[in-house]
Amino acid sequence: MSEQILQDMAGIAGLFHVPEAAGDCALLLHGLQHRGQDGVGIAVTDGSSLTCFKRRGLLSELLKEEPVQETPGTAAIGQVRLRLEEDRMDENLQPVMVRAYQGHFAIVSTGMIENAGELRDEMEQQGLIFQGLSDAELIAHLIQREQGHLFEKITRACAQMRGSWTFLLMTKSTMYAMRSQEGARSLFVADVPDTAGGKAFATESGALSILGAQNIRELQPGELMRFGKGESRCWQMPAVREAIGPCAMEFVYFSRLDSGMSQLGVLTARKAFGRALAISETETADMVIGVPDTAIDAAAAFARELQIPYETGLIKNRYIGSTFIRPTRMQREQGMRVRLNAISSVVAGKDVFLVDDSIVRGSTAARICQLLREAGARKIHFRVASPVICEACTKGAESSRRQDLAGAKWTEEELREKIRADSVRFLNREEFSRALGIRACQACFRHDELMRKEEENGRTV
């Protein structure tokens, strides 16, 4: 079977029927840069032709080298992406451009097509040639081999794909937005102020606020939207099974605080996780410290619930990006060395609750405990505002293999010894689900056999 590349937590954005679309698309991608720092691309149309700019690295590097913002256009799409360790091909950068006899188009995607290998093998046997390994190129080939108008070709292509994914497709005069039936990957659409019929699209609702967008709404699972000449059009894929809901890790870690999914705000959810974590607490400490930035709100809520001080005991270097989404282990470890530092004047001689949002591989947790020990902390009670991650993600949200996950390798006591904490405790799944309060994909929190049983019983995935 052909090799597959997960798109992970990449972010996509688009503008339709707006002046200066390329510049505004860049602004949206700035709001999604946390979702991928290894590659970026923007495609622009002025109604008669398509132009594409893409490169490895950050958005700022692309804008420095290419005349993106000066390119005239009324529609644009773009992606910021994470490059996995085995992904060395510039051909995987998006947007993917297609030059077809029925008309050129560009496409960006995120998430994961779970049967991508099967579909790729089938098309290669038919003589189709792939330049890279991205799902966007796979979708483009699926569309191109179908018959009919583009809208019909897209619907037929989508019916062949399994998994959780979203994409934006742009021709010279139309825009298509699609969210898969499973619904673990979200996509939002909004009206652009002061532009008649102007639309904006983004992976996260928070990014749309950069443009002052109005009437923001989440595409429904299985919904395909078309905007272009004449009336806009929507189509709903027939439901094969109930949607599994957004990825729970979006609330735990991935998304911006000002974003939300399924009418639940990320900030609200993180505070709820912190309160739930405090309810079962049996240890005592002098203070609570949160790991910057995504665990701070859970930690503050944890401290309020226990009525003990919340202190800033860790300082973050704002010029270092996320180490969690670095593609190689060496890069992650190097990033951690300069990303965080402990404040000795705060923690020396103190017992501390250290609250983090999650533990994936365990290397970050060990490094932070080491920093606090070196700064003089007396006891470290490590608390995690989410359940144990013990299964590899199959929905395109995180790329770690099961054998690399701390929760799959070690018991809670073994993990405590590995990271040199005095105690370790996670939210259990029942506590987490109650705090979250909505249906969400939690497949990475449970073992395969248990997950299959719950799916058979029709319970939350």
XYZ file of C-alpha atoms in Angstrom:
461
model
C 0.000 0.000 0.000
C 1.249 3.511 -0.776
C 2.846 5.591 1.959
C 0.563 8.136 3.619
C 1.425 11.531 5.063
C -0.811 12.836 7.824
C -1.735 16.487 7.468
C -1.919 16.729 11.257
C -3.094 20.017 12.742
C -2.520 22.092 9.607
C -4.638 25.207 9.188
C -6.432 26.320 6.019
C -8.049 29.637 5.157
C -9.726 31.324 2.214
C -11.419 34.491 0.957
C -13.998 34.813 -1.810
C -15.291 37.907 -3.578
C -13.250 40.420 -1.578
C -10.755 43.054 -2.687
C -7.115 42.432 -1.740
C -7.889 38.759 -1.133
C -4.236 37.696 -0.983
C -3.387 40.111 1.818
C -6.481 39.178 3.806
C -5.758 35.469 3.332
C -2.280 36.105 4.762
C -3.882 37.729 7.800
C -6.075 34.663 8.350
C -3.049 32.386 8.072
C -1.222 34.533 10.633
C -4.078 33.635 12.976
C -3.470 29.933 12.261
C 0.334 29.870 12.339
C 0.304 27.887 15.602
C -1.151 24.944 13.681
C 1.923 24.476 11.484
C 5.285 26.203 11.188
C 7.067 24.164 8.529
C 5.347 25.123 5.291
C 2.992 27.745 3.912
C 1.276 28.543 0.635
C -1.284 30.933 -0.852
C -3.072 30.741 -4.210
C -4.770 33.838 -5.647
C -7.148 34.447 -8.545
C -8.093 37.705 -10.238
C -10.942 36.091 -12.146
C -8.873 35.170 -15.177
C -5.838 33.301 -13.875
C -4.476 31.514 -10.790
C -1.170 32.385 -9.136
C 0.439 30.310 -6.378
C 3.169 31.108 -3.841
C 4.503 28.483 -1.431
C 7.653 27.547 0.442
C 8.975 25.811 3.517
C 9.036 27.806 6.733
C 6.854 30.457 8.300
C 4.333 32.749 6.668
C 6.522 35.755 7.438
C 9.331 34.214 5.378
C 7.019 33.690 2.410
C 5.745 37.270 2.559
C 9.307 38.575 2.798
C 10.385 36.770 -0.381
C 7.264 36.767 -2.568
C 4.954 39.619 -3.694
C 1.892 37.875 -2.239
C 0.179 40.920 -0.758
C 0.745 42.978 -3.898
C -0.820 40.341 -6.148
C -4.246 41.499 -7.387
C -7.075 39.122 -6.697
C -10.630 38.755 -5.482
C -10.276 35.240 -4.037
C -7.501 33.298 -2.323
C -6.862 30.106 -0.371
C -3.909 29.085 1.777
C -2.458 26.607 4.224
C 0.070 26.532 7.066
C 1.297 23.024 7.616
C 3.353 20.725 9.776
C 6.066 18.700 8.087
C 6.522 15.245 9.547
C 9.987 13.786 9.987
C 9.567 11.510 6.961
C 8.077 14.283 4.799
C 10.978 15.832 2.884
C 9.172 16.702 -0.334
C 8.399 20.236 -1.477
C 5.704 18.627 -3.634
C 3.661 18.164 -0.441
C 3.427 21.909 0.108
C -0.036 23.314 -0.520
C -2.007 24.696 -2.316
C -1.870 21.970 -4.951
C -2.408 23.459 -8.416
C -4.302 21.530 -11.096
C -4.235 22.544 -14.742
C -7.194 20.768 -16.326
C -8.897 21.057 -19.683
C -12.173 21.963 -17.932
C -10.438 24.760 -16.020
C -7.595 25.220 -13.584
C -8.115 25.015 -9.823
C -6.176 25.102 -6.550
C -6.885 23.073 -3.414
C -5.796 23.024 0.252
C -6.737 20.398 2.822
C -6.246 19.323 6.414
C -7.089 16.226 8.422
C -6.654 12.685 7.193
C -8.214 10.507 4.512
C -8.002 7.107 6.175
C -8.330 5.121 2.959
C -5.832 7.312 1.082
C -3.455 4.408 0.501
C -6.139 2.260 -1.106
C -7.343 5.108 -3.328
C -3.804 6.029 -4.347
C -2.939 2.430 -5.268
C -6.102 2.160 -7.337
C -5.391 5.355 -9.274
C -1.723 4.513 -9.824
C -2.793 1.193 -11.320
C -5.004 3.210 -13.671
C -1.942 5.162 -14.804
C -2.324 8.358 -12.768
C 0.920 9.951 -11.594
C 1.359 11.545 -8.157
C 3.996 14.213 -7.580
C 3.796 14.064 -3.753
C 2.004 12.425 -0.855
C -0.454 15.100 0.283
C -4.165 14.434 0.672
C -4.850 17.578 -1.363
C -3.237 15.989 -4.415
C -5.221 12.805 -3.818
C -8.487 14.766 -3.672
C -7.550 16.600 -6.863
C -6.973 13.298 -8.714
C -10.260 11.875 -7.419
C -12.112 14.937 -8.681
C -10.416 14.884 -12.052
C -11.271 11.272 -12.831
C -15.019 11.847 -12.267
C -17.499 12.980 -14.906
C -19.888 15.939 -14.947
C -19.759 19.522 -13.726
C -17.217 20.383 -11.039
C -19.813 20.350 -8.245
C -20.867 16.827 -9.248
C -17.260 15.677 -9.551
C -16.510 16.960 -6.047
C -19.517 15.239 -4.476
C -18.613 11.937 -6.130
C -15.000 12.245 -5.008
C -16.034 12.980 -1.414
C -18.256 9.915 -1.340
C -15.168 7.742 -1.882
C -13.135 9.139 1.024
C -13.213 7.957 4.637
C -11.912 9.835 7.638
C -11.944 13.361 9.032
C -10.800 16.107 6.720
C -11.705 19.516 5.304
C -10.707 21.251 2.107
C -11.073 24.485 0.149
C -11.056 24.393 -3.645
C -10.827 27.523 -5.801
C -11.236 27.991 -9.539
C -10.883 31.299 -11.375
C -14.441 32.240 -10.407
C -15.756 29.833 -7.747
C -14.960 28.618 -4.241
C -15.864 25.256 -2.679
C -15.661 24.439 1.046
C -16.097 20.892 2.361
C -16.130 19.211 5.773
C -16.185 15.406 6.012
C -19.071 13.460 7.508
C -17.146 12.339 10.597
C -16.649 15.917 11.701
C -13.470 15.643 13.806
C -11.905 18.392 11.657
C -13.755 21.729 11.715
C -14.160 24.454 9.083
C -15.842 27.834 9.540
C -17.433 30.295 7.129
C -18.327 33.937 7.761
C -19.411 37.133 6.033
C -16.742 39.731 5.336
C -17.879 43.238 6.390
C -18.304 45.951 3.758
C -18.149 43.515 0.840
C -21.337 42.402 -0.856
C -21.271 38.613 -0.871
C -17.741 38.417 0.535
C -16.965 35.182 2.386
C -14.113 34.080 4.636
C -13.143 30.538 5.621
C -10.795 29.219 8.316
C -10.001 26.125 10.332
C -10.640 28.070 13.552
C -13.312 30.640 14.310
C -10.824 32.767 16.254
C -8.789 33.493 13.123
C -11.832 35.013 11.415
C -12.060 37.730 14.048
C -8.889 39.253 12.557
C -11.023 40.481 9.660
C -13.952 41.472 11.866
C -15.959 38.710 10.191
C -19.676 38.463 10.935
C -22.210 35.632 11.103
C -19.508 33.045 11.762
C -20.792 29.493 11.545
C -19.310 26.024 11.485
C -19.919 23.879 8.430
C -22.001 20.870 9.367
C -20.366 17.444 9.070
C -20.790 16.342 5.473
C -21.601 19.832 4.182
C -20.286 21.097 0.843
C -20.664 24.808 0.030
C -20.218 26.481 -3.354
C -19.883 30.204 -4.015
C -19.560 31.703 -7.470
C -21.497 33.159 -10.331
C -25.196 33.018 -9.636
C -26.603 31.567 -6.418
C -24.518 29.912 -3.747
C -25.220 26.229 -3.287
C -24.988 23.747 -0.415
C -25.093 19.965 -0.451
C -25.263 17.542 2.471
C -23.611 14.142 2.146
C -25.916 11.327 3.252
C -25.012 10.322 6.809
C -23.477 6.845 7.010
C -23.223 7.099 10.800
C -23.518 9.766 13.442
C -20.747 12.368 13.345
C -18.126 11.815 16.045
C -17.853 15.512 16.880
C -14.803 17.769 16.959
C -11.429 16.514 18.155
C -11.236 16.781 21.945
C -7.590 17.836 21.694
C -8.703 21.013 19.935
C -10.118 22.101 23.307
C -7.143 20.752 25.267
C -4.257 22.096 23.224
C -4.538 22.832 19.516
C -6.977 25.733 19.174
C -6.716 29.401 20.058
C -8.459 30.541 23.230
C -10.833 32.743 21.240
C -11.954 29.837 19.060
C -14.768 27.382 19.641
C -16.443 24.336 18.110
C -19.930 22.871 18.428
C -20.961 26.088 20.232
C -18.424 25.507 23.007
C -15.632 27.996 23.565
C -12.076 26.741 24.025
C -11.479 29.002 27.035
C -14.678 27.774 28.710
C -13.618 24.167 28.175
C -10.107 24.647 29.576
C -11.437 26.277 32.719
C -13.851 23.379 33.140
C -10.988 20.879 32.814
C -9.074 22.684 35.565
C -12.040 22.686 37.926
C -12.731 19.004 37.287
C -9.075 18.179 37.950
C -9.235 19.934 41.336
C -12.346 18.124 42.569
C -10.520 14.817 43.132
C -7.316 16.319 44.500
C -5.912 14.759 47.686
C -2.429 16.305 47.852
C -1.569 19.765 49.205
C 0.908 22.347 47.951
C 1.925 25.969 48.412
C 1.000 27.087 44.910
C -0.185 26.141 41.437
C 1.942 26.709 38.333
C 0.649 26.360 34.792
C 2.774 25.365 31.794
C 2.646 28.254 29.299
C 0.629 28.887 27.294
C -2.132 26.374 26.715
C -2.343 25.043 30.301
C -2.506 28.407 32.066
C -6.296 28.742 32.136
C -6.823 25.178 33.363
C -4.164 25.763 36.038
C -5.761 29.028 37.177
C -9.163 27.330 37.461
C -7.529 24.449 39.371
C -6.027 26.950 41.838
C -9.304 28.827 42.304
C -11.161 25.605 43.014
C -8.572 24.582 45.648
C -8.330 28.148 46.970
C -4.539 28.235 46.856
C -2.332 30.817 45.072
C -1.674 30.652 41.367
C 1.871 31.787 40.593
C 3.953 32.384 37.475
C 6.743 29.894 38.069
C 7.695 29.253 34.450
C 8.662 31.878 31.896
C 8.329 31.272 28.178
C 10.557 32.602 25.416
C 8.004 34.214 23.087
C 10.296 33.909 20.093
C 10.296 30.112 20.167
C 7.422 28.301 18.488
C 5.666 25.216 19.785
C 8.053 22.346 20.505
C 5.198 19.826 20.441
C 4.734 20.235 16.684
C 8.421 20.178 15.755
C 8.916 17.350 13.242
C 11.990 15.658 14.758
C 12.890 14.586 18.283
C 16.165 16.533 18.192
C 14.354 19.734 17.196
C 11.811 19.234 19.992
C 14.523 18.757 22.606
C 16.540 21.731 21.366
C 13.426 23.881 21.388
C 12.556 22.907 24.964
C 15.995 23.970 26.210
C 15.389 27.570 25.195
C 11.606 27.733 25.315
C 10.984 27.571 29.089
C 12.796 28.570 32.259
C 11.806 28.274 35.923
C 11.740 31.291 38.262
C 13.767 30.293 41.308
C 12.532 33.180 43.486
C 8.992 31.799 43.138
C 9.467 28.047 43.509
C 12.552 27.601 45.718
C 11.680 25.629 48.848
C 8.021 25.275 47.806
C 5.669 22.379 47.140
C 4.018 23.012 43.803
C 1.152 21.696 41.718
C 2.390 21.755 38.132
C -0.559 21.702 35.710
C -0.105 20.840 32.028
C -2.726 20.344 29.319
C -1.550 16.880 28.191
C 1.343 14.435 28.055
C 2.162 12.944 24.675
C 5.723 11.607 24.615
C 6.711 12.685 28.132
C 9.885 14.535 27.157
C 8.439 18.002 27.814
C 7.076 16.932 31.219
C 10.491 15.548 32.231
C 12.258 18.725 31.135
C 9.887 20.996 33.063
C 10.209 18.932 36.232
C 13.988 19.118 35.857
C 13.819 22.913 35.517
C 11.734 23.209 38.681
C 14.064 20.880 40.609
C 17.063 22.944 39.531
C 15.212 26.099 40.618
C 14.762 24.631 44.100
C 11.198 23.275 44.129
C 10.769 20.904 47.085
C 7.899 18.760 45.765
C 6.300 18.607 42.330
C 2.786 17.226 41.959
C 2.256 16.917 38.202
C -1.388 17.306 37.153
C -2.739 16.819 33.632
C -5.984 18.497 32.539
C -6.898 15.707 30.087
C -6.956 11.895 30.060
C -3.994 9.632 29.270
C -3.181 9.633 25.542
C -2.624 5.950 24.842
C -3.600 5.500 21.180
C -2.202 6.973 17.967
C -4.581 9.401 16.273
C -6.221 8.275 13.040
C -8.087 11.533 12.404
C -5.165 13.714 11.337
C -4.688 15.648 14.573
C -1.395 14.271 15.913
C 1.364 12.226 14.355
C 2.952 10.285 17.229
C 3.085 6.524 16.836
C 1.616 4.409 19.616
C 5.020 3.054 20.649
C 6.195 6.633 21.271
C 3.284 7.633 23.529
C 4.082 7.885 27.235
C 0.580 6.675 28.098
C 1.031 3.528 26.014
C 4.497 2.684 27.352
C 4.247 3.401 31.077
C 1.840 3.135 33.987
C 1.135 6.281 35.991
C 3.722 5.235 38.589
C 6.334 4.490 35.911
C 5.649 7.871 34.328
C 6.093 9.560 37.717
C 9.533 8.001 38.001
C 10.451 8.889 34.413
C 9.674 12.588 34.816
C 10.918 12.739 38.451
C 7.686 14.075 39.948
C 6.428 13.354 43.468
C 2.997 12.404 42.114
C 1.209 12.293 38.767
C -2.518 12.396 38.106
C -4.629 12.775 34.954
C -8.273 13.632 34.472
C -10.010 10.327 33.869
C -12.221 10.005 30.807
C -15.485 10.243 32.726
C -14.389 13.474 34.438
C -13.146 14.851 31.147
C -16.357 14.031 29.266
C -18.509 15.652 31.938
C -16.366 18.782 31.915
C -16.415 18.977 28.110
C -20.162 18.474 27.934
C -20.398 17.835 24.174
C -19.928 14.881 21.865
C -16.295 14.827 20.758
C -13.739 12.455 19.283
C -11.714 10.963 22.149
C -10.212 8.016 20.285
C -6.652 8.839 21.389
C -7.693 8.481 25.054
C -8.729 4.840 24.877
C -7.473 1.457 23.790
C -8.693 -0.046 20.512
C -10.761 -2.861 22.015
C -12.624 -0.516 24.358
C -13.184 1.957 21.539
C -14.691 -0.726 19.304
C -17.068 -1.829 22.054
C -18.239 1.737 22.642
C -18.707 2.305 18.915
C -20.796 -0.860 18.704
C -22.945 0.394 21.584
C -23.402 3.762 19.859
C -21.616 5.722 22.586
C -19.395 8.759 22.177
C -16.226 8.080 20.211
